[in-house]
Amino acid sequence: MDKIVIEIKNLHYSYPDGTKALSGIDLEVFEGESLGIIGSNGSGKSTLLLHLNGILRGTSDVKILGRDVTDKNLPLIRRSVGLIFQDPENQLFMPTVFDDVGFGPMNMGLKKEKVEDAVNRALEEVDMLPFLKRSPHHLSVGEKKRVAIATVLSMEPEILVLDEPSSNLDPKHRREFIGLLQKLQLTKIIATHDLDLVMETCSRIALLDEGRIVAVGKTADILQNRLLLEDYGMIARSP
Amino acid sequence: MEHGFLDQYSNVGSFMNRLDPRIKVVSLLAFIVCVVSTDTAAFAAFALYGFILAVLTVLSRIPIGYILKRMLVAAPFILMTALFIPFLQGKTVVHAFALGPVTLTVTREGLLIFWNVLAKASLSLLCAILMTATTGFPELLKALEKLSCPQVVIMVLSFMYRYIFLVQDEFMKMQQAKESRSVGGPQWLHVRALAGMAGMLFIRSYERAESVYLAMCSRGFSGRIQTFHHFQVTMKDAAFLLTIFVSLIGVRFLSAIHG
């Protein structure tokens, strides 16, 4: 059995206005796997992701790399879990690509040379090294998404968490982006309703609906279960 | 989307581009202090300040048209403040207007101050445009940070630079969406829609700020943004600073002796 890196037991979460977002999530993520979290709009995917690095904390046991999510463990958890938000405009907030990719390493208190190394390595990995000195607003959507990944890779995380990574990409860039995701060798959790993306990048799938996990299984098993996907709005019902 | 970038001349390979940004900021401050403290009637001194700026303009390779356009943006503010100065109290009346029961008198002293405000403001503005247009905005921020500008100010400016184009884009898209559905109707309705758009823009920016903050926290933000700089003062920088200082002090004190 592979090592469990994320363990969630009976997670409940309600937004401050009382809307119930998650009601009783149980989930285990294993080291080195690629887990797809699929579900229709508003099924709680993004909310679940925000629990994975302690941005949100519901009522439950969430263990990340064997550690409870407490204030004390937070810095360590945040550097081990790289969370990439859906809109790269929000992920990239510094005036230059270098400053942005170096933001995490600098907060980790690394020395200047180490930060530069980390930035170069991360940008190399996503093929964006020539863009080092550019401003994020001069980049295309595809380039922004790549840099967004580099901003967490530079912190050398063990787990990569992506929220709707393929949104707003045209087919060509989407293809390239899927190639990049396949290349990255670390535990990945990808929330999306792009079933092609899941098919090509994930080994396992959890299907979310109204804050509950309604099915977990191997990618092929879930994607071949037409009735299940139809029931939860992931594909249009055939006439 | 088309944007007039703030720093389109920041990387044209001119002499001014290659200067250390800190040197430029210090020179700008020195220039402003000297210009502002120069005697009102020292016309020759102002001409010399103008000459210094002309040399810098040539060194910066920025087209005059661009500089003038940037000046125009600030011109209304200067004129607004200066407009009433000629009518200040003074001894020598140059001209008097009769506006119904009120008589407006233009005095010599008032005119002198008026010219002085215009000249000082324009010279300072020109110098600020030259120094900032030749520096990339991120570099400028780092220079300010290095020169002990408060971090809050730096952060505000930095986020402004990053997001102002996005906000502009968002407004443009809303404007287009509104235009697409505006077919006739009373004019006041359009104004009302505009108010709604402004409110919407504020809410969106607020929500974006929240997401950005979460993204920052996810990457270990703990209240302080750190950046590195690669500034190094070279011989050229030192020579530039020395030249600027000597010329400024020269002009400033010669004018004092003659005045």
XYZ file of C-alpha atoms in Angstrom:
498
model
C 0.000 0.000 0.000
C 1.286 3.441 -0.890
C 1.858 6.064 1.732
C -1.146 8.271 2.488
C -0.234 11.954 2.088
C -3.643 13.495 2.680
C -6.281 12.031 4.934
C -9.661 13.680 5.357
C -12.304 12.259 7.704
C -15.862 13.524 7.874
C -15.144 17.086 6.768
C -17.974 19.574 7.103
C -17.810 23.198 6.087
C -20.354 25.994 5.899
C -19.689 29.457 4.566
C -20.135 32.346 6.981
C -23.567 33.089 5.484
C -24.691 29.564 6.445
C -24.517 27.954 3.001
C -23.413 24.376 3.430
C -20.501 23.702 1.077
C -19.099 20.398 2.294
C -21.079 17.801 4.226
C -19.098 14.805 5.339
C -16.131 14.359 3.023
C -13.938 11.282 3.474
C -10.922 11.142 1.218
C -7.455 9.658 1.098
C -4.750 10.703 -1.308
C -1.742 8.452 -1.883
C 1.815 9.480 -2.541
C 2.678 9.908 -6.204
C -0.835 9.497 -7.547
C -2.862 11.905 -9.634
C -6.331 12.365 -8.225
C -9.026 14.079 -10.244
C -11.828 15.742 -8.316
C -14.751 16.186 -10.668
C -18.168 17.628 -10.099
C -20.597 20.144 -11.543
C -20.437 23.870 -10.793
C -21.006 24.556 -7.124
C -20.409 20.968 -6.036
C -17.751 22.103 -3.549
C -14.560 21.325 -5.480
C -12.849 24.651 -4.846
C -13.938 24.713 -1.205
C -12.445 21.276 -0.704
C -9.159 22.387 -2.261
C -8.926 25.355 0.099
C -8.858 22.886 2.993
C -5.807 21.124 1.631
C -3.361 23.815 2.710
C -5.235 25.223 5.654
C -6.743 28.322 4.041
C -10.102 27.055 5.244
C -10.520 24.832 8.259
C -13.787 22.958 8.692
C -14.871 20.708 11.520
C -12.996 17.476 11.044
C -9.738 15.659 10.967
C -7.628 16.767 8.045
C -4.141 15.328 8.097
C -1.616 16.562 5.561
C 1.549 14.469 5.384
C 0.611 12.985 8.728
C 0.284 16.384 10.379
C -2.800 18.051 11.801
C -3.671 21.410 10.298
C -2.740 23.699 13.170
C -1.246 27.175 13.286
C 2.068 25.639 14.241
C 2.165 23.280 11.260
C 0.796 25.815 8.784
C 4.099 27.101 7.323
C 5.265 23.540 6.694
C 1.941 22.471 5.194
C 1.828 25.486 2.904
C 5.261 24.840 1.536
C 4.516 21.131 0.987
C 1.149 21.672 -0.668
C 1.342 23.953 -3.690
C -2.124 25.359 -4.357
C -2.705 26.980 -7.736
C -5.811 29.089 -8.097
C -8.049 29.012 -11.127
C -7.434 32.563 -12.303
C -3.704 33.087 -12.928
C -4.268 36.832 -12.553
C -4.845 36.192 -8.864
C -1.972 33.772 -8.600
C 0.497 36.235 -10.128
C 0.490 39.391 -8.062
C 4.051 40.684 -8.190
C 5.397 43.194 -10.727
C 7.747 40.736 -12.468
C 7.810 37.003 -13.162
C 11.007 36.660 -11.152
C 9.549 38.320 -8.065
C 6.426 36.222 -8.355
C 8.134 32.860 -8.688
C 10.563 33.898 -5.963
C 7.787 35.003 -3.591
C 7.373 31.570 -1.981
C 11.085 30.766 -1.603
C 11.706 34.220 -0.128
C 8.969 33.676 2.433
C 10.685 30.412 3.272
C 13.657 32.540 4.257
C 16.079 31.273 1.615
C 19.243 33.181 0.740
C 19.440 35.192 -2.455
C 21.408 32.607 -4.467
C 19.115 29.793 -3.338
C 16.065 31.813 -4.346
C 17.550 32.498 -7.763
C 18.310 28.801 -8.211
C 14.789 27.843 -7.202
C 13.254 30.406 -9.568
C 15.404 29.310 -12.496
C 14.681 25.654 -11.881
C 10.920 26.184 -11.565
C 10.719 28.306 -14.714
C 12.882 25.815 -16.597
C 10.469 23.063 -15.651
C 7.525 24.884 -17.237
C 9.602 26.185 -20.192
C 9.221 29.825 -19.199
C 12.797 30.783 -18.330
C 13.079 33.465 -21.065
C 10.200 35.352 -19.428
C 12.050 35.934 -16.153
C 12.025 39.736 -16.274
C 8.636 40.237 -17.913
C 5.589 41.654 -16.179
C 2.745 39.157 -15.771
C 0.339 41.442 -17.613
C 2.457 41.130 -20.753
C 1.964 37.343 -20.893
C -0.683 35.321 -22.728
C -3.180 33.188 -20.798
C -1.232 29.999 -21.517
C 2.016 31.605 -20.400
C 0.377 32.936 -17.238
C -0.850 29.435 -16.379
C 2.649 28.040 -16.789
C 4.185 30.734 -14.629
C 1.441 30.147 -12.064
C 2.609 26.544 -11.771
C 6.205 27.703 -11.455
C 5.242 29.966 -8.541
C 4.545 26.900 -6.420
C 7.121 24.555 -7.978
C 9.802 26.952 -6.756
C 8.834 26.017 -3.199
C 9.509 22.344 -4.020
C 6.127 21.084 -2.818
C 5.319 17.403 -2.415
C 1.728 17.841 -3.500
C 0.417 19.993 -6.325
C -3.196 21.137 -6.096
C -4.776 22.701 -9.175
C -8.185 24.350 -9.478
C -9.664 24.155 -13.003
C -6.257 24.269 -14.685
C -7.554 24.014 -18.247
C -10.138 26.795 -18.119
C -9.760 29.578 -20.698
C -7.177 27.690 -22.763
C -7.569 27.156 -26.491
C -7.198 23.552 -27.772
C -3.541 23.898 -28.734
C -2.453 25.413 -25.435
C -4.671 23.027 -23.541
C -2.859 20.123 -25.191
C 0.530 21.591 -24.302
C -0.642 22.205 -20.774
C -1.797 18.599 -20.366
C 1.666 17.530 -21.569
C 3.212 19.690 -18.879
C 0.992 18.203 -16.169
C 1.911 14.676 -17.284
C 5.578 15.597 -17.092
C 5.433 16.837 -13.486
C 6.326 13.961 -11.199
C 4.661 14.661 -7.880
C 1.388 13.967 -6.174
C -1.301 15.915 -8.019
C -4.851 16.793 -7.130
C -6.788 18.349 -9.977
C -10.274 19.774 -9.568
C -12.072 20.229 -12.872
C -15.095 19.411 -14.968
C -12.929 18.850 -18.014
C -13.242 15.062 -18.365
C -10.645 14.842 -21.163
C -8.098 16.473 -18.916
C -8.907 14.033 -16.133
C -8.672 11.089 -18.490
C -5.217 12.099 -19.642
C -3.693 13.164 -16.353
C -5.368 11.307 -13.482
C -5.150 7.753 -12.237
C -8.062 8.027 -9.839
C -11.209 10.108 -9.651
C -13.437 11.352 -6.861
C -16.864 12.550 -7.974
C -18.289 15.352 -5.870
C -21.906 16.421 -5.653
C -23.484 18.914 -3.252
C -20.558 18.722 -0.874
C -20.446 14.924 -0.749
C -18.221 12.414 -2.464
C -20.598 10.170 -4.373
C -18.053 7.939 -6.084
C -14.341 7.196 -5.932
C -12.514 4.864 -8.254
C -10.039 4.266 -11.047
C -10.300 6.799 -13.854
C -11.397 4.239 -16.429
C -14.091 2.782 -14.149
C -15.647 6.138 -13.360
C -15.448 7.558 -16.872
C -17.020 4.436 -18.368
C -19.957 4.598 -15.981
C -22.196 6.669 -18.232
C -25.205 6.523 -15.944
C -23.220 7.842 -12.991
C -21.809 10.736 -14.986
C -25.239 11.577 -16.369
C -26.826 11.467 -12.929
C -24.403 14.015 -11.568
C -24.428 16.354 -14.544
C -20.939 15.613 -15.810
C -22.184 14.676 -19.277
C -25.411 15.562 -21.050
C -28.092 12.901 -20.851
C -28.389 11.060 -24.136
C -31.813 11.497 -25.743
C -6.264 44.698 -25.242
C -4.342 47.874 -25.968
C -2.689 49.692 -23.136
C -0.349 52.623 -23.052
C 2.274 51.012 -20.890
C 3.619 53.126 -18.100
C 7.181 52.275 -18.950
C 7.381 51.825 -22.686
C 10.678 53.745 -22.833
C 12.204 51.961 -19.867
C 14.179 49.570 -21.991
C 15.307 51.290 -25.177
C 18.974 50.960 -24.294
C 19.629 54.646 -23.683
C 22.182 56.069 -21.262
C 19.376 56.974 -18.864
C 18.006 53.400 -18.951
C 21.299 51.992 -17.817
C 21.651 54.260 -14.792
C 21.069 52.775 -11.352
C 17.429 53.586 -10.471
C 18.476 54.804 -7.026
C 20.761 57.375 -8.639
C 17.842 58.610 -10.696
C 15.559 58.936 -7.699
C 18.198 60.838 -5.723
C 18.935 63.110 -8.692
C 15.239 63.821 -9.108
C 14.904 64.804 -5.448
C 17.977 67.021 -5.644
C 16.661 68.673 -8.784
C 13.272 69.395 -7.240
C 14.782 70.790 -4.036
C 17.069 73.128 -6.012
C 14.352 74.293 -8.417
C 11.795 74.925 -5.713
C 14.223 76.877 -3.524
C 15.489 79.093 -6.339
C 14.666 82.791 -6.143
C 11.515 83.907 -7.939
C 13.171 86.416 -10.250
C 16.215 84.322 -11.183
C 15.109 83.844 -14.776
C 18.563 82.793 -15.957
C 18.670 80.015 -13.369
C 15.373 78.596 -14.614
C 16.667 78.679 -18.162
C 19.731 76.719 -17.018
C 17.565 74.149 -15.228
C 15.667 73.821 -18.474
C 18.950 73.294 -20.292
C 19.950 70.486 -17.900
C 16.625 68.783 -18.591
C 17.100 69.218 -22.338
C 20.449 67.407 -22.112
C 18.828 64.619 -20.053
C 16.013 64.339 -22.582
C 18.514 63.816 -25.381
C 20.318 61.197 -23.271
C 17.039 59.396 -22.581
C 16.015 59.102 -26.266
C 12.396 59.695 -25.356
C 10.442 61.496 -28.110
C 9.462 65.044 -27.159
C 5.878 64.309 -28.146
C 5.606 61.599 -25.510
C 6.955 63.886 -22.785
C 4.588 66.704 -23.766
C 1.662 64.321 -23.734
C 2.545 63.216 -20.226
C 2.909 66.881 -19.193
C -0.568 67.620 -20.493
C -2.049 65.072 -18.101
C -0.793 67.035 -15.129
C -1.273 70.490 -16.654
C -4.888 70.997 -15.499
C -3.888 70.449 -11.873
C -1.091 72.990 -12.054
C -3.280 75.528 -13.832
C -6.111 75.049 -11.354
C -3.880 75.930 -8.442
C -2.097 78.742 -10.270
C -5.159 80.354 -11.871
C -6.000 82.741 -9.041
C -2.481 83.725 -8.123
C -2.254 86.782 -10.448
C -5.140 88.333 -8.540
C -3.338 88.190 -5.212
C -2.813 91.341 -3.174
C 0.174 93.388 -4.284
C 1.410 96.924 -4.586
C 1.832 97.457 -8.321
C -1.364 97.004 -10.255
C -0.733 95.994 -13.854
C -4.272 95.703 -15.064
C -7.750 95.896 -13.634
C -10.889 94.198 -14.879
C -14.321 95.380 -13.973
C -16.725 92.486 -13.615
C -20.000 94.160 -12.695
C -19.678 95.396 -9.143
C -16.355 93.554 -8.556
C -13.013 94.856 -9.755
C -10.290 92.299 -10.301
C -6.757 93.615 -10.192
C -3.763 91.832 -11.610
C -0.640 92.786 -9.682
C 2.996 92.574 -10.658
C 3.794 90.517 -7.575
C 0.940 88.166 -8.352
C 2.110 87.684 -11.930
C 5.621 86.956 -10.753
C 4.430 84.254 -8.368
C 2.157 82.908 -11.102
C 5.050 82.516 -13.518
C 7.127 81.079 -10.744
C 4.598 78.394 -9.803
C 4.223 77.442 -13.448
C 7.963 77.292 -14.082
C 8.810 75.355 -10.934
C 5.964 72.920 -11.340
C 6.715 72.280 -15.011
C 10.438 71.808 -14.436
C 9.890 69.412 -11.535
C 7.257 67.530 -13.484
C 9.473 67.276 -16.538
C 12.306 65.895 -14.473
C 9.981 63.381 -12.784
C 8.686 62.228 -16.173
C 12.232 61.794 -17.471
C 13.413 59.813 -14.488
C 10.353 57.561 -14.246
C 9.851 56.990 -17.971
C 13.416 55.747 -18.299
C 13.023 53.303 -15.406
C 10.979 50.115 -15.391
C 8.254 50.388 -12.781
C 9.388 47.296 -10.816
C 12.911 48.725 -10.707
C 11.617 52.078 -9.562
C 9.769 50.372 -6.711
C 12.879 48.491 -5.669
C 14.888 51.696 -5.729
C 12.306 53.408 -3.526
C 12.321 50.444 -1.169
C 16.096 50.529 -1.011
C 15.916 54.251 -0.230
C 13.741 53.438 2.829
C 10.335 54.353 1.450
C 7.679 52.772 3.743
C 6.744 49.241 2.682
C 3.019 49.920 2.701
C 3.477 52.567 0.018
C 5.621 50.211 -2.055
C 3.043 47.431 -1.770
C 0.175 49.697 -2.765
C 2.097 50.941 -5.798
C 3.178 47.439 -6.714
C -0.360 46.039 -6.660
C -1.579 49.100 -8.517
C 0.931 48.478 -11.297
C -0.028 44.819 -11.459
C -3.808 45.229 -11.454
C -4.612 48.603 -12.977
C -4.642 47.163 -16.491
C -6.934 44.362 -15.393
C -9.375 46.782 -13.843
C -9.219 48.832 -17.019
C -9.950 45.710 -19.075
C -12.845 44.785 -16.865
C -14.313 48.247 -17.202
C -13.886 48.140 -20.962
C -15.679 44.797 -21.179
C -18.551 46.077 -19.067
C -18.695 49.179 -21.228
C -18.903 47.011 -24.346
C -21.590 44.830 -22.802
C -23.555 47.943 -21.933
C -23.127 49.480 -25.384
C -24.338 46.229 -26.947
C -27.620 46.545 -25.126
C -27.994 50.324 -25.225
C -30.509 50.991 -27.933
C -31.994 54.412 -27.392
C -33.698 55.141 -24.104
C -33.306 58.267 -22.017
C -29.842 59.646 -21.336
C -30.197 59.510 -17.561
C -30.550 55.761 -17.797
C -27.047 55.548 -19.242
C -25.673 57.600 -16.415
C -27.367 55.299 -13.951
C -25.842 52.283 -15.681
C -22.443 53.927 -15.384
C -22.890 54.294 -11.637
C -23.829 50.640 -11.444
C -20.711 49.715 -13.377
C -18.507 51.682 -11.032
C -20.046 49.854 -8.083
C -19.637 46.506 -9.807
C -16.006 47.282 -10.546
C -15.428 48.024 -6.896
C -17.026 44.761 -5.767
C -15.039 42.741 -8.292
C -11.797 44.388 -7.268
C -12.634 43.700 -3.652
C -13.258 40.030 -4.374
C -10.128 39.797 -6.436
C -8.155 41.312 -3.576
C -9.475 38.571 -1.343
C -8.387 35.844 -3.787
C -4.986 37.446 -4.207
C -4.554 37.522 -0.460
C -5.407 33.807 -0.257
C -2.909 33.083 -3.024
C -0.305 35.024 -1.055
C -1.068 33.104 2.124
C -0.822 29.818 0.237
C 2.724 30.688 -0.569
C 3.728 31.519 2.954
C 3.029 35.275 3.098
C 3.519 36.524 6.614
C 2.956 40.266 6.374
C 6.112 41.343 4.641
C 6.980 41.176 0.960
C 10.644 40.652 0.284
C 12.343 41.271 -3.010
C 15.904 41.223 -4.234
C 17.571 43.809 -6.359
C 20.604 43.636 -8.555
C 21.599 47.270 -8.287
C 25.199 48.186 -8.397
C 26.548 51.716 -8.557
C 29.069 51.897 -11.379
C 31.582 54.596 -12.295
C 29.083 55.889 -14.820
C 26.428 56.254 -12.118
C 28.835 58.068 -9.838
C 29.931 60.388 -12.650
C 26.311 61.141 -13.535
C 25.390 61.906 -9.943
C 28.432 64.131 -9.492
C 27.703 66.041 -12.714
C 24.072 66.574 -11.757
C 24.978 67.711 -8.248
C 27.691 70.109 -9.408
C 25.477 71.655 -12.098
C 22.514 71.982 -9.765
C 24.507 73.513 -6.954
C 26.258 75.759 -9.462
C 23.020 77.085 -10.895
C 21.375 77.372 -7.488
C 24.182 79.402 -5.876
C 25.049 81.549 -8.841
C 21.438 82.621 -8.950
C 21.582 83.371 -5.224
C 24.644 85.592 -5.608
C 23.215 87.510 -8.559
C 19.772 87.737 -7.032
